[in-house]
Amino acid sequence: MSLAHIEQIDQSARLLFSEQQVSDALISLSEKINLDYAEKNPLIICVLIGGLYTFTQLISKMHIPLQMDYLHASRYEGKTSGQTLSWKAYPNFNLKDRHVIIVDDILDAGITLKAIVDYSFTQEAASVATAVLLDKVNARASEGLAHADYTALSIDSGDYVFGSGMDYQDYLRNKPGIHAIQPMTTS
């Protein structure tokens, strides 16, 4: 992957949501979670690597007692289409009887998030909710998670997106806002 290619993708991308729109949406999302989990002592789990941006922005706006953890599970491995799910790290906390909120960058096919939710229930979590920055509503696989419990923003296009934690072949996660490229340029 050449840096010239990454720069070309970056420069030709279309802005879907500005940095301010992303921030405002995450503030709204945090307010909902604050209300719903005020008395539940939630365990907020970040899905690495993509969920890191959403996770840090979200928890900085939460004003309730909570604990944080992470896991690393992915189907992408630097590619633009999903492969077999690979678990690199499981949560460190015991999930038994905990109210768990899984935070990720995007809900597209939903296969990764469904596997994480299923895993959490096998660990006897009291409840499991999902929170995502972006929901690609028309991208769901039949075996994927049908919907996130908390969604900041959504799109119904098939565009490949990057920025605000989402990547294009492991690059451009740090780009402010959310940007789209045409599907044919992702090969």
Backbone as JSON Lines, residues from 0, in Angstrom:
{"i":0,"aa":"M","n":[0.85,-1.17,0.0],"ca":[0.0,0.0,0.0],"c":[0.89,1.23,0.0]}
{"i":1,"aa":"S","n":[0.78,2.05,-1.01],"ca":[1.61,3.25,-1.09],"c":[0.93,4.43,-0.4]}
{"i":2,"aa":"L","n":[1.74,5.32,0.12],"ca":[1.19,6.53,0.73],"c":[0.49,7.39,-0.3]}
{"i":3,"aa":"A","n":[0.96,7.36,-1.53],"ca":[0.3,8.12,-2.6],"c":[-1.14,7.61,-2.8]}
{"i":4,"aa":"H","n":[-1.32,6.3,-2.72],"ca":[-2.67,5.73,-2.86],"c":[-3.56,6.19,-1.7]}
{"i":5,"aa":"I","n":[-3.02,6.16,-0.49],"ca":[-3.79,6.6,0.69],"c":[-4.16,8.07,0.54]}
{"i":6,"aa":"E","n":[-3.22,8.89,0.11],"ca":[-3.5,10.32,-0.09],"c":[-4.56,10.53,-1.16]}
{"i":7,"aa":"Q","n":[-4.53,9.72,-2.22],"ca":[-5.53,9.84,-3.28],"c":[-6.92,9.48,-2.76]}
{"i":8,"aa":"I","n":[-7.0,8.43,-1.96],"ca":[-8.27,8.03,-1.35],"c":[-8.79,9.15,-0.45]}
{"i":9,"aa":"D","n":[-7.9,9.68,0.37],"ca":[-8.27,10.76,1.29],"c":[-8.78,11.99,0.54]}
{"i":10,"aa":"Q","n":[-8.07,12.39,-0.48],"ca":[-8.42,13.62,-1.22],"c":[-9.68,13.46,-2.07]}
{"i":11,"aa":"S","n":[-9.97,12.26,-2.52],"ca":[-11.14,12.07,-3.38],"c":[-12.41,11.69,-2.6]}
{"i":12,"aa":"A","n":[-12.27,11.51,-1.3],"ca":[-13.41,11.08,-0.48],"c":[-14.45,12.18,-0.34]}
{"i":13,"aa":"R","n":[-15.65,11.74,-0.08],"ca":[-16.79,12.64,0.12],"c":[-17.1,12.71,1.62]}
{"i":14,"aa":"L","n":[-17.23,13.92,2.15],"ca":[-17.55,14.1,3.57],"c":[-19.02,13.74,3.82]}
{"i":15,"aa":"L","n":[-19.24,12.81,4.73],"ca":[-20.61,12.44,5.12],"c":[-21.04,13.17,6.38]}
{"i":16,"aa":"F","n":[-20.14,13.21,7.38],"ca":[-20.42,13.87,8.65],"c":[-19.18,14.63,9.08]}
{"i":17,"aa":"S","n":[-19.35,15.88,9.45],"ca":[-18.23,16.71,9.89],"c":[-17.78,16.28,11.29]}
{"i":18,"aa":"E","n":[-16.62,16.76,11.68],"ca":[-16.11,16.48,13.02],"c":[-17.11,16.96,14.08]}
{"i":19,"aa":"Q","n":[-17.72,18.12,13.85],"ca":[-18.7,18.66,14.8],"c":[-19.95,17.79,14.86]}
{"i":20,"aa":"Q","n":[-20.41,17.31,13.72],"ca":[-21.59,16.43,13.7],"c":[-21.31,15.13,14.46]}
{"i":21,"aa":"V","n":[-20.1,14.6,14.3],"ca":[-19.72,13.39,15.02],"c":[-19.7,13.66,16.52]}
{"i":22,"aa":"S","n":[-19.09,14.77,16.91],"ca":[-19.02,15.14,18.33],"c":[-20.41,15.32,18.93]}
{"i":23,"aa":"D","n":[-21.27,16.05,18.23],"ca":[-22.63,16.27,18.72],"c":[-23.4,14.96,18.87]}
{"i":24,"aa":"A","n":[-23.23,14.06,17.91],"ca":[-23.92,12.77,17.96],"c":[-23.43,11.93,19.14]}
{"i":25,"aa":"L","n":[-22.14,11.99,19.43],"ca":[-21.6,11.23,20.56],"c":[-22.03,11.82,21.89]}
{"i":26,"aa":"I","n":[-22.19,13.14,21.95],"ca":[-22.72,13.77,23.17],"c":[-24.14,13.27,23.41]}
{"i":27,"aa":"S","n":[-24.96,13.28,22.38],"ca":[-26.34,12.79,22.49],"c":[-26.38,11.33,22.92]}
{"i":28,"aa":"L","n":[-25.51,10.52,22.33],"ca":[-25.43,9.1,22.68],"c":[-25.04,8.91,24.14]}
{"i":29,"aa":"S","n":[-24.06,9.67,24.6],"ca":[-23.61,9.55,26.0],"c":[-24.72,9.94,26.97]}
{"i":30,"aa":"E","n":[-25.52,10.93,26.61],"ca":[-26.63,11.34,27.47],"c":[-27.65,10.22,27.63]}
{"i":31,"aa":"K","n":[-27.94,9.51,26.55],"ca":[-28.88,8.39,26.61],"c":[-28.33,7.27,27.5]}
{"i":32,"aa":"I","n":[-27.06,6.96,27.32],"ca":[-26.45,5.89,28.13],"c":[-26.37,6.31,29.59]}
{"i":33,"aa":"N","n":[-26.02,7.58,29.85],"ca":[-25.99,8.08,31.23],"c":[-27.34,7.86,31.91]}
{"i":34,"aa":"L","n":[-28.42,8.16,31.22],"ca":[-29.76,7.98,31.79],"c":[-30.09,6.51,32.01]}
{"i":35,"aa":"D","n":[-29.81,5.69,31.01],"ca":[-30.18,4.27,31.08],"c":[-29.35,3.47,32.08]}
{"i":36,"aa":"Y","n":[-28.12,3.9,32.35],"ca":[-27.21,3.1,33.18],"c":[-26.79,3.8,34.47]}
{"i":37,"aa":"A","n":[-27.5,4.83,34.87],"ca":[-27.13,5.62,36.05],"c":[-26.96,4.78,37.31]}
{"i":38,"aa":"E","n":[-27.77,3.76,37.47],"ca":[-27.74,2.94,38.69],"c":[-27.23,1.52,38.43]}
{"i":39,"aa":"K","n":[-26.57,1.29,37.31],"ca":[-26.24,-0.09,36.93],"c":[-24.75,-0.44,36.98]}
{"i":40,"aa":"N","n":[-23.88,0.52,37.27],"ca":[-22.45,0.24,37.32],"c":[-21.99,-0.54,36.08]}
{"i":41,"aa":"P","n":[-22.14,0.05,34.89],"ca":[-21.83,-0.71,33.67],"c":[-20.34,-0.95,33.48]}
{"i":42,"aa":"L","n":[-20.07,-2.01,32.75],"ca":[-18.73,-2.3,32.26],"c":[-18.74,-1.94,30.78]}
{"i":43,"aa":"I","n":[-18.0,-0.91,30.42],"ca":[-17.95,-0.44,29.04],"c":[-16.74,-1.08,28.38]}
{"i":44,"aa":"I","n":[-16.98,-1.83,27.3],"ca":[-15.89,-2.56,26.64],"c":[-15.66,-2.0,25.24]}
{"i":45,"aa":"C","n":[-14.42,-1.61,25.0],"ca":[-13.99,-1.09,23.69],"c":[-13.59,-2.24,22.78]}
{"i":46,"aa":"V","n":[-14.1,-2.23,21.56],"ca":[-13.68,-3.2,20.55],"c":[-12.52,-2.56,19.78]}
{"i":47,"aa":"L","n":[-11.32,-3.1,20.0],"ca":[-10.13,-2.58,19.31],"c":[-10.11,-3.08,17.88]}
{"i":48,"aa":"I","n":[-9.56,-2.38,16.96],"ca":[-8.92,-1.09,17.07],"c":[-9.91,0.02,16.73]}
{"i":49,"aa":"G","n":[-10.85,-0.29,15.87],"ca":[-11.76,0.72,15.35],"c":[-12.6,1.43,16.39]}
{"i":50,"aa":"G","n":[-13.0,0.73,17.44],"ca":[-13.86,1.33,18.45],"c":[-13.17,2.28,19.4]}
{"i":51,"aa":"L","n":[-11.84,2.38,19.31],"ca":[-11.08,3.19,20.26],"c":[-11.5,4.66,20.24]}
{"i":52,"aa":"Y","n":[-11.65,5.24,19.06],"ca":[-12.04,6.65,18.96],"c":[-13.42,6.86,19.58]}
{"i":53,"aa":"T","n":[-14.39,6.07,19.18],"ca":[-15.75,6.19,19.71],"c":[-15.75,5.99,21.22]}
{"i":54,"aa":"F","n":[-15.03,4.99,21.68],"ca":[-14.95,4.67,23.11],"c":[-14.41,5.85,23.91]}
{"i":55,"aa":"T","n":[-13.27,6.4,23.49],"ca":[-12.67,7.49,24.27],"c":[-13.53,8.74,24.24]}
{"i":56,"aa":"Q","n":[-14.12,9.04,23.09],"ca":[-15.0,10.2,23.01],"c":[-16.25,10.0,23.86]}
{"i":57,"aa":"L","n":[-16.79,8.81,23.83],"ca":[-18.02,8.51,24.56],"c":[-17.81,8.55,26.08]}
{"i":58,"aa":"I","n":[-16.81,7.84,26.57],"ca":[-16.63,7.78,28.02],"c":[-16.23,9.12,28.61]}
{"i":59,"aa":"S","n":[-15.59,9.98,27.81],"ca":[-15.23,11.31,28.33],"c":[-16.46,12.16,28.58]}
{"i":60,"aa":"K","n":[-17.59,11.77,28.03],"ca":[-18.84,12.52,28.19],"c":[-19.82,11.81,29.14]}
{"i":61,"aa":"M","n":[-19.4,10.7,29.7],"ca":[-20.27,9.96,30.61],"c":[-19.95,10.36,32.05]}
{"i":62,"aa":"H","n":[-21.0,10.54,32.84],"ca":[-20.84,11.05,34.2],"c":[-21.48,10.12,35.22]}
{"i":63,"aa":"I","n":[-21.34,8.84,34.98],"ca":[-21.88,7.83,35.89],"c":[-20.73,6.91,36.3]}
{"i":64,"aa":"P","n":[-20.87,6.22,37.43],"ca":[-19.85,5.24,37.79],"c":[-19.81,4.13,36.73]}
{"i":65,"aa":"L","n":[-18.61,3.8,36.28],"ca":[-18.45,2.75,35.28],"c":[-17.05,2.18,35.36]}
{"i":66,"aa":"Q","n":[-16.87,1.03,34.78],"ca":[-15.55,0.45,34.61],"c":[-15.31,0.25,33.13]}
{"i":67,"aa":"M","n":[-14.03,0.25,32.76],"ca":[-13.66,0.14,31.35],"c":[-12.82,-1.11,31.13]}
{"i":68,"aa":"D","n":[-12.98,-1.67,29.93],"ca":[-12.18,-2.82,29.52],"c":[-12.09,-2.78,28.0]}
{"i":69,"aa":"Y","n":[-11.42,-3.75,27.44],"ca":[-11.3,-3.82,25.98],"c":[-11.28,-5.27,25.55]}
{"i":70,"aa":"L","n":[-11.51,-5.45,24.27],"ca":[-11.3,-6.74,23.63],"c":[-10.82,-6.45,22.22]}
{"i":71,"aa":"H","n":[-10.26,-7.44,21.59],"ca":[-9.79,-7.26,20.22],"c":[-10.28,-8.45,19.4]}
{"i":72,"aa":"A","n":[-11.27,-8.17,18.59],"ca":[-11.82,-9.18,17.68],"c":[-12.08,-8.48,16.36]}
{"i":73,"aa":"S","n":[-11.69,-9.11,15.27],"ca":[-11.85,-8.46,13.97],"c":[-12.04,-9.48,12.86]}
{"i":74,"aa":"R","n":[-12.72,-9.04,11.81],"ca":[-12.86,-9.84,10.6],"c":[-12.12,-9.19,9.43]}
{"i":75,"aa":"Y","n":[-11.5,-8.04,9.65],"ca":[-10.98,-7.28,8.52],"c":[-9.47,-7.38,8.33]}
{"i":76,"aa":"E","n":[-8.7,-7.33,9.39],"ca":[-7.25,-7.51,9.28],"c":[-6.63,-6.66,8.17]}
{"i":77,"aa":"G","n":[-6.98,-5.38,8.1],"ca":[-6.42,-4.5,7.09],"c":[-7.06,-4.61,5.73]}
{"i":78,"aa":"K","n":[-8.09,-5.4,5.6],"ca":[-8.79,-5.55,4.32],"c":[-10.08,-4.74,4.36]}
{"i":79,"aa":"T","n":[-10.71,-4.57,3.21],"ca":[-11.94,-3.79,3.14],"c":[-13.19,-4.66,3.14]}
{"i":80,"aa":"S","n":[-13.02,-5.97,3.18],"ca":[-14.18,-6.86,3.31],"c":[-13.87,-7.9,4.38]}
{"i":81,"aa":"G","n":[-14.91,-8.34,5.06],"ca":[-14.76,-9.23,6.2],"c":[-14.28,-10.62,5.84]}
{"i":82,"aa":"Q","n":[-13.5,-11.18,6.74],"ca":[-12.99,-12.54,6.62],"c":[-13.51,-13.33,7.82]}
{"i":83,"aa":"T","n":[-12.78,-14.34,8.24],"ca":[-13.13,-15.12,9.43],"c":[-12.82,-14.31,10.68]}
{"i":84,"aa":"L","n":[-13.67,-14.39,11.68],"ca":[-13.47,-13.64,12.93],"c":[-12.24,-14.15,13.65]}
{"i":85,"aa":"S","n":[-11.4,-13.21,14.05],"ca":[-10.18,-13.53,14.78],"c":[-10.21,-12.81,16.14]}
{"i":86,"aa":"W","n":[-10.11,-13.57,17.23],"ca":[-10.05,-13.0,18.58],"c":[-8.58,-12.86,18.96]}
{"i":87,"aa":"K","n":[-8.15,-11.65,19.26],"ca":[-6.77,-11.41,19.69],"c":[-6.67,-11.16,21.18]}
{"i":88,"aa":"A","n":[-7.76,-10.66,21.78],"ca":[-7.79,-10.42,23.23],"c":[-9.23,-10.45,23.71]}
{"i":89,"aa":"Y","n":[-9.44,-11.16,24.8],"ca":[-10.75,-11.2,25.44],"c":[-10.77,-10.16,26.57]}
{"i":90,"aa":"P","n":[-11.94,-9.76,27.05],"ca":[-11.99,-8.81,28.16],"c":[-11.27,-9.36,29.39]}
{"i":91,"aa":"N","n":[-10.69,-8.45,30.17],"ca":[-9.99,-8.85,31.4],"c":[-10.94,-9.02,32.58]}
{"i":92,"aa":"F","n":[-11.99,-8.2,32.63],"ca":[-12.95,-8.27,33.73],"c":[-13.84,-9.51,33.59]}
{"i":93,"aa":"N","n":[-14.29,-10.0,34.72],"ca":[-15.29,-11.05,34.75],"c":[-16.62,-10.41,34.36]}
{"i":94,"aa":"L","n":[-17.31,-10.94,33.38],"ca":[-18.57,-10.37,32.9],"c":[-19.78,-10.86,33.68]}
{"i":95,"aa":"K","n":[-19.61,-11.86,34.51],"ca":[-20.73,-12.47,35.23],"c":[-21.49,-11.41,36.03]}
{"i":96,"aa":"D","n":[-22.8,-11.36,35.78],"ca":[-23.74,-10.46,36.48],"c":[-23.47,-8.97,36.23]}
{"i":97,"aa":"R","n":[-22.72,-8.65,35.2],"ca":[-22.43,-7.24,34.88],"c":[-23.33,-6.76,33.75]}
{"i":98,"aa":"H","n":[-23.6,-5.47,33.77],"ca":[-24.3,-4.8,32.67],"c":[-23.21,-4.3,31.72]}
{"i":99,"aa":"V","n":[-23.09,-4.96,30.59],"ca":[-22.0,-4.73,29.65],"c":[-22.49,-3.87,28.48]}
{"i":100,"aa":"I","n":[-21.67,-2.89,28.12],"ca":[-21.92,-2.1,26.91],"c":[-20.71,-2.26,26.01]}
{"i":101,"aa":"I","n":[-20.92,-2.83,24.84],"ca":[-19.87,-3.04,23.85],"c":[-19.85,-1.82,22.93]}
{"i":102,"aa":"V","n":[-18.69,-1.16,22.82],"ca":[-18.56,0.04,22.0],"c":[-17.68,-0.25,20.79]}
{"i":103,"aa":"D","n":[-18.21,0.01,19.6],"ca":[-17.45,-0.19,18.36],"c":[-17.67,1.0,17.44]}
{"i":104,"aa":"D","n":[-16.87,1.05,16.4],"ca":[-16.96,2.16,15.46],"c":[-18.17,2.05,14.54]}
{"i":105,"aa":"I","n":[-18.4,0.86,14.0],"ca":[-19.41,0.72,12.95],"c":[-20.14,-0.61,13.06]}
{"i":106,"aa":"L","n":[-21.41,-0.57,12.75],"ca":[-22.2,-1.79,12.6],"c":[-22.52,-1.9,11.12]}
{"i":107,"aa":"D","n":[-21.87,-2.85,10.46],"ca":[-22.17,-3.07,9.04],"c":[-22.79,-4.46,8.9]}
{"i":108,"aa":"A","n":[-22.03,-5.47,8.59],"ca":[-22.6,-6.82,8.48],"c":[-23.14,-7.31,9.82]}
{"i":109,"aa":"G","n":[-22.51,-6.88,10.91],"ca":[-22.98,-7.23,12.25],"c":[-22.45,-8.55,12.77]}
{"i":110,"aa":"I","n":[-21.61,-9.21,12.02],"ca":[-21.11,-10.53,12.41],"c":[-20.18,-10.44,13.62]}
{"i":111,"aa":"T","n":[-19.27,-9.47,13.61],"ca":[-18.34,-9.31,14.73],"c":[-19.1,-8.95,16.0]}
{"i":112,"aa":"L","n":[-19.96,-7.95,15.93],"ca":[-20.7,-7.54,17.13],"c":[-21.61,-8.66,17.64]}
{"i":113,"aa":"K","n":[-22.21,-9.42,16.76],"ca":[-23.06,-10.54,17.19],"c":[-22.22,-11.57,17.95]}
{"i":114,"aa":"A","n":[-21.03,-11.87,17.44],"ca":[-20.15,-12.83,18.12],"c":[-19.73,-12.31,19.49]}
{"i":115,"aa":"I","n":[-19.48,-11.01,19.6],"ca":[-19.08,-10.43,20.88],"c":[-20.24,-10.45,21.87]}
{"i":116,"aa":"V","n":[-21.43,-10.12,21.41],"ca":[-22.62,-10.18,22.27],"c":[-22.84,-11.62,22.74]}
{"i":117,"aa":"D","n":[-22.78,-12.57,21.82],"ca":[-22.96,-13.98,22.18],"c":[-21.92,-14.42,23.21]}
{"i":118,"aa":"Y","n":[-20.66,-14.04,22.99],"ca":[-19.6,-14.37,23.93],"c":[-19.92,-13.81,25.32]}
{"i":119,"aa":"S","n":[-20.36,-12.55,25.36],"ca":[-20.66,-11.9,26.64],"c":[-21.74,-12.65,27.41]}
{"i":120,"aa":"F","n":[-22.74,-13.12,26.7],"ca":[-23.8,-13.89,27.36],"c":[-23.29,-15.26,27.83]}
{"i":121,"aa":"T","n":[-22.35,-15.86,27.1],"ca":[-21.78,-17.13,27.58],"c":[-20.98,-16.92,28.86]}
{"i":122,"aa":"Q","n":[-20.52,-15.69,29.09],"ca":[-19.8,-15.35,30.3],"c":[-20.75,-14.89,31.41]}
{"i":123,"aa":"E","n":[-22.06,-15.06,31.17],"ca":[-23.12,-14.8,32.14],"c":[-23.29,-13.32,32.49]}
{"i":124,"aa":"A","n":[-23.1,-12.45,31.51],"ca":[-23.4,-11.03,31.72],"c":[-24.88,-10.87,32.05]}
{"i":125,"aa":"A","n":[-25.21,-9.94,32.94],"ca":[-26.61,-9.68,33.29],"c":[-27.36,-9.09,32.11]}
{"i":126,"aa":"S","n":[-26.69,-8.21,31.38],"ca":[-27.26,-7.63,30.17],"c":[-26.11,-7.22,29.26]}
{"i":127,"aa":"V","n":[-26.39,-7.15,27.98],"ca":[-25.39,-6.72,27.0],"c":[-26.06,-5.76,26.03]}
{"i":128,"aa":"A","n":[-25.46,-4.59,25.9],"ca":[-25.94,-3.6,24.93],"c":[-24.78,-3.25,24.01]}
{"i":129,"aa":"T","n":[-25.1,-2.76,22.84],"ca":[-24.09,-2.34,21.88],"c":[-24.26,-0.86,21.57]}
{"i":130,"aa":"A","n":[-23.13,-0.18,21.41],"ca":[-23.14,1.24,21.05],"c":[-22.15,1.43,19.91]}
{"i":131,"aa":"V","n":[-22.6,2.06,18.83],"ca":[-21.74,2.28,17.67],"c":[-21.82,3.73,17.22]}
{"i":132,"aa":"L","n":[-20.73,4.19,16.65],"ca":[-20.72,5.52,16.06],"c":[-21.58,5.55,14.81]}
{"i":133,"aa":"L","n":[-21.42,4.55,13.94],"ca":[-22.1,4.56,12.65],"c":[-22.78,3.23,12.37]}
{"i":134,"aa":"D","n":[-24.02,3.31,11.95],"ca":[-24.77,2.12,11.54],"c":[-24.97,2.2,10.03]}
{"i":135,"aa":"K","n":[-24.43,1.21,9.31],"ca":[-24.7,1.08,7.87],"c":[-25.92,0.18,7.75]}
{"i":136,"aa":"V","n":[-27.09,0.79,7.73],"ca":[-28.35,0.06,7.91],"c":[-28.64,-0.95,6.81]}
{"i":137,"aa":"N","n":[-28.12,-0.78,5.63],"ca":[-28.4,-1.72,4.54],"c":[-27.29,-2.74,4.32]}
{"i":138,"aa":"A","n":[-26.39,-2.88,5.28],"ca":[-25.24,-3.77,5.09],"c":[-25.33,-5.05,5.91]}
{"i":139,"aa":"R","n":[-26.42,-5.27,6.64],"ca":[-26.52,-6.37,7.58],"c":[-26.52,-7.72,6.9]}
{"i":140,"aa":"A","n":[-25.71,-8.63,7.44],"ca":[-25.73,-10.03,7.02],"c":[-26.85,-10.73,7.79]}
{"i":141,"aa":"S","n":[-27.43,-11.75,7.2],"ca":[-28.54,-12.45,7.85],"c":[-28.14,-13.02,9.2]}
{"i":142,"aa":"E","n":[-26.88,-13.41,9.35],"ca":[-26.41,-13.98,10.61],"c":[-25.81,-12.94,11.54]}
{"i":143,"aa":"G","n":[-25.85,-11.66,11.15],"ca":[-25.28,-10.59,11.95],"c":[-26.25,-10.01,12.97]}
{"i":144,"aa":"L","n":[-25.74,-9.15,13.81],"ca":[-26.56,-8.43,14.78],"c":[-27.53,-7.54,14.02]}
{"i":145,"aa":"A","n":[-28.8,-7.63,14.34],"ca":[-29.83,-6.91,13.58],"c":[-29.72,-5.4,13.73]}
{"i":146,"aa":"H","n":[-29.42,-4.93,14.95],"ca":[-29.3,-3.49,15.18],"c":[-28.51,-3.26,16.46]}
{"i":147,"aa":"A","n":[-27.92,-2.07,16.56],"ca":[-27.24,-1.67,17.79],"c":[-28.26,-1.08,18.75]}
{"i":148,"aa":"D","n":[-28.0,-1.2,20.01],"ca":[-28.89,-0.62,21.02],"c":[-28.75,0.9,21.06]}
{"i":149,"aa":"Y","n":[-27.55,1.38,20.79],"ca":[-27.27,2.81,20.78],"c":[-26.49,3.14,19.51]}
{"i":150,"aa":"T","n":[-27.01,4.05,18.73],"ca":[-26.38,4.44,17.47],"c":[-26.26,5.95,17.43]}
{"i":151,"aa":"A","n":[-25.06,6.45,17.14],"ca":[-24.86,7.89,17.04],"c":[-25.33,8.42,15.69]}
{"i":152,"aa":"L","n":[-24.88,7.77,14.61],"ca":[-25.18,8.21,13.25],"c":[-25.5,7.0,12.38]}
{"i":153,"aa":"S","n":[-26.19,7.22,11.27],"ca":[-26.46,6.1,10.36],"c":[-26.45,6.56,8.91]}
{"i":154,"aa":"I","n":[-26.15,5.61,8.04],"ca":[-26.21,5.83,6.59],"c":[-26.89,4.62,5.97]}
{"i":155,"aa":"D","n":[-27.45,4.82,4.79],"ca":[-28.07,3.68,4.11],"c":[-27.41,3.38,2.78]}
{"i":156,"aa":"S","n":[-26.24,3.97,2.56],"ca":[-25.51,3.71,1.31],"c":[-24.54,2.55,1.51]}
{"i":157,"aa":"G","n":[-24.04,2.02,0.41],"ca":[-23.06,0.95,0.45],"c":[-21.64,1.46,0.41]}
{"i":158,"aa":"D","n":[-21.47,2.77,0.54],"ca":[-20.12,3.36,0.48],"c":[-19.22,2.81,1.57]}
{"i":159,"aa":"Y","n":[-17.95,2.67,1.24],"ca":[-16.95,2.34,2.24],"c":[-16.59,3.63,2.95]}
{"i":160,"aa":"V","n":[-16.54,3.6,4.29],"ca":[-16.32,4.81,5.07],"c":[-15.04,4.73,5.87]}
{"i":161,"aa":"F","n":[-14.49,5.91,6.18],"ca":[-13.32,5.99,7.04],"c":[-13.36,7.3,7.82]}
{"i":162,"aa":"G","n":[-12.49,7.39,8.82],"ca":[-12.39,8.57,9.69],"c":[-13.06,8.31,11.02]}
{"i":163,"aa":"S","n":[-12.69,9.1,12.02],"ca":[-13.26,8.97,13.37],"c":[-13.14,7.54,13.89]}
{"i":164,"aa":"G","n":[-11.99,6.91,13.65],"ca":[-11.73,5.56,14.12],"c":[-11.87,4.48,13.08]}
{"i":165,"aa":"M","n":[-12.65,4.74,12.04],"ca":[-12.83,3.76,10.96],"c":[-11.69,3.91,9.96]}
{"i":166,"aa":"D","n":[-11.24,2.79,9.42],"ca":[-10.04,2.84,8.59],"c":[-10.3,2.47,7.13]}
{"i":167,"aa":"Y","n":[-9.34,2.85,6.32],"ca":[-9.21,2.33,4.97],"c":[-7.87,1.61,4.95]}
{"i":168,"aa":"Q","n":[-7.89,0.3,4.95],"ca":[-6.71,-0.56,4.94],"c":[-5.69,-0.14,6.01]}
{"i":169,"aa":"D","n":[-6.2,0.04,7.23],"ca":[-5.44,0.41,8.42],"c":[-4.92,1.85,8.42]}
{"i":170,"aa":"Y","n":[-5.35,2.67,7.51],"ca":[-4.99,4.09,7.47],"c":[-6.25,4.94,7.64]}
{"i":171,"aa":"L","n":[-6.05,6.2,7.89],"ca":[-7.08,7.25,7.91],"c":[-8.05,7.15,9.08]}
{"i":172,"aa":"R","n":[-7.74,6.35,10.09],"ca":[-8.58,6.31,11.3],"c":[-8.59,7.67,11.99]}
{"i":173,"aa":"N","n":[-7.49,8.4,11.87],"ca":[-7.34,9.67,12.56],"c":[-7.94,10.86,11.81]}
{"i":174,"aa":"K","n":[-8.53,10.62,10.68],"ca":[-9.15,11.69,9.89],"c":[-10.41,12.18,10.61]}
{"i":175,"aa":"P","n":[-10.52,13.49,10.89],"ca":[-11.73,14.0,11.54],"c":[-12.95,13.83,10.64]}
{"i":176,"aa":"G","n":[-14.1,13.59,11.25],"ca":[-15.32,13.4,10.49],"c":[-15.42,11.99,9.94]}
{"i":177,"aa":"I","n":[-16.47,11.77,9.16],"ca":[-16.67,10.47,8.5],"c":[-16.78,10.72,7.01]}
{"i":178,"aa":"H","n":[-15.99,9.98,6.25],"ca":[-15.85,10.18,4.81],"c":[-16.19,8.9,4.07]}
{"i":179,"aa":"A","n":[-16.65,9.04,2.83],"ca":[-17.02,7.88,2.01],"c":[-16.21,7.85,0.73]}
{"i":180,"aa":"I","n":[-15.86,6.65,0.32],"ca":[-15.26,6.43,-0.99],"c":[-16.18,5.5,-1.75]}
{"i":181,"aa":"Q","n":[-16.09,5.52,-3.04],"ca":[-16.92,4.64,-3.86],"c":[-16.46,3.2,-3.68]}
{"i":182,"aa":"P","n":[-17.38,2.23,-3.62],"ca":[-17.01,0.83,-3.4],"c":[-15.98,0.31,-4.39]}
{"i":183,"aa":"M","n":[-16.0,0.78,-5.63],"ca":[-15.07,0.25,-6.62],"c":[-13.63,0.65,-6.35]}
{"i":184,"aa":"T","n":[-13.37,1.66,-5.51],"ca":[-12.0,2.08,-5.24],"c":[-11.4,1.38,-4.04]}
{"i":185,"aa":"T","n":[-12.1,0.44,-3.43],"ca":[-11.61,-0.2,-2.21],"c":[-10.85,-1.49,-2.47]}
{"i":186,"aa":"S","n":[-10.65,-1.88,-3.71],"ca":[-9.99,-3.16,-3.98],"c":[-8.5,-3.09,-3.76]}
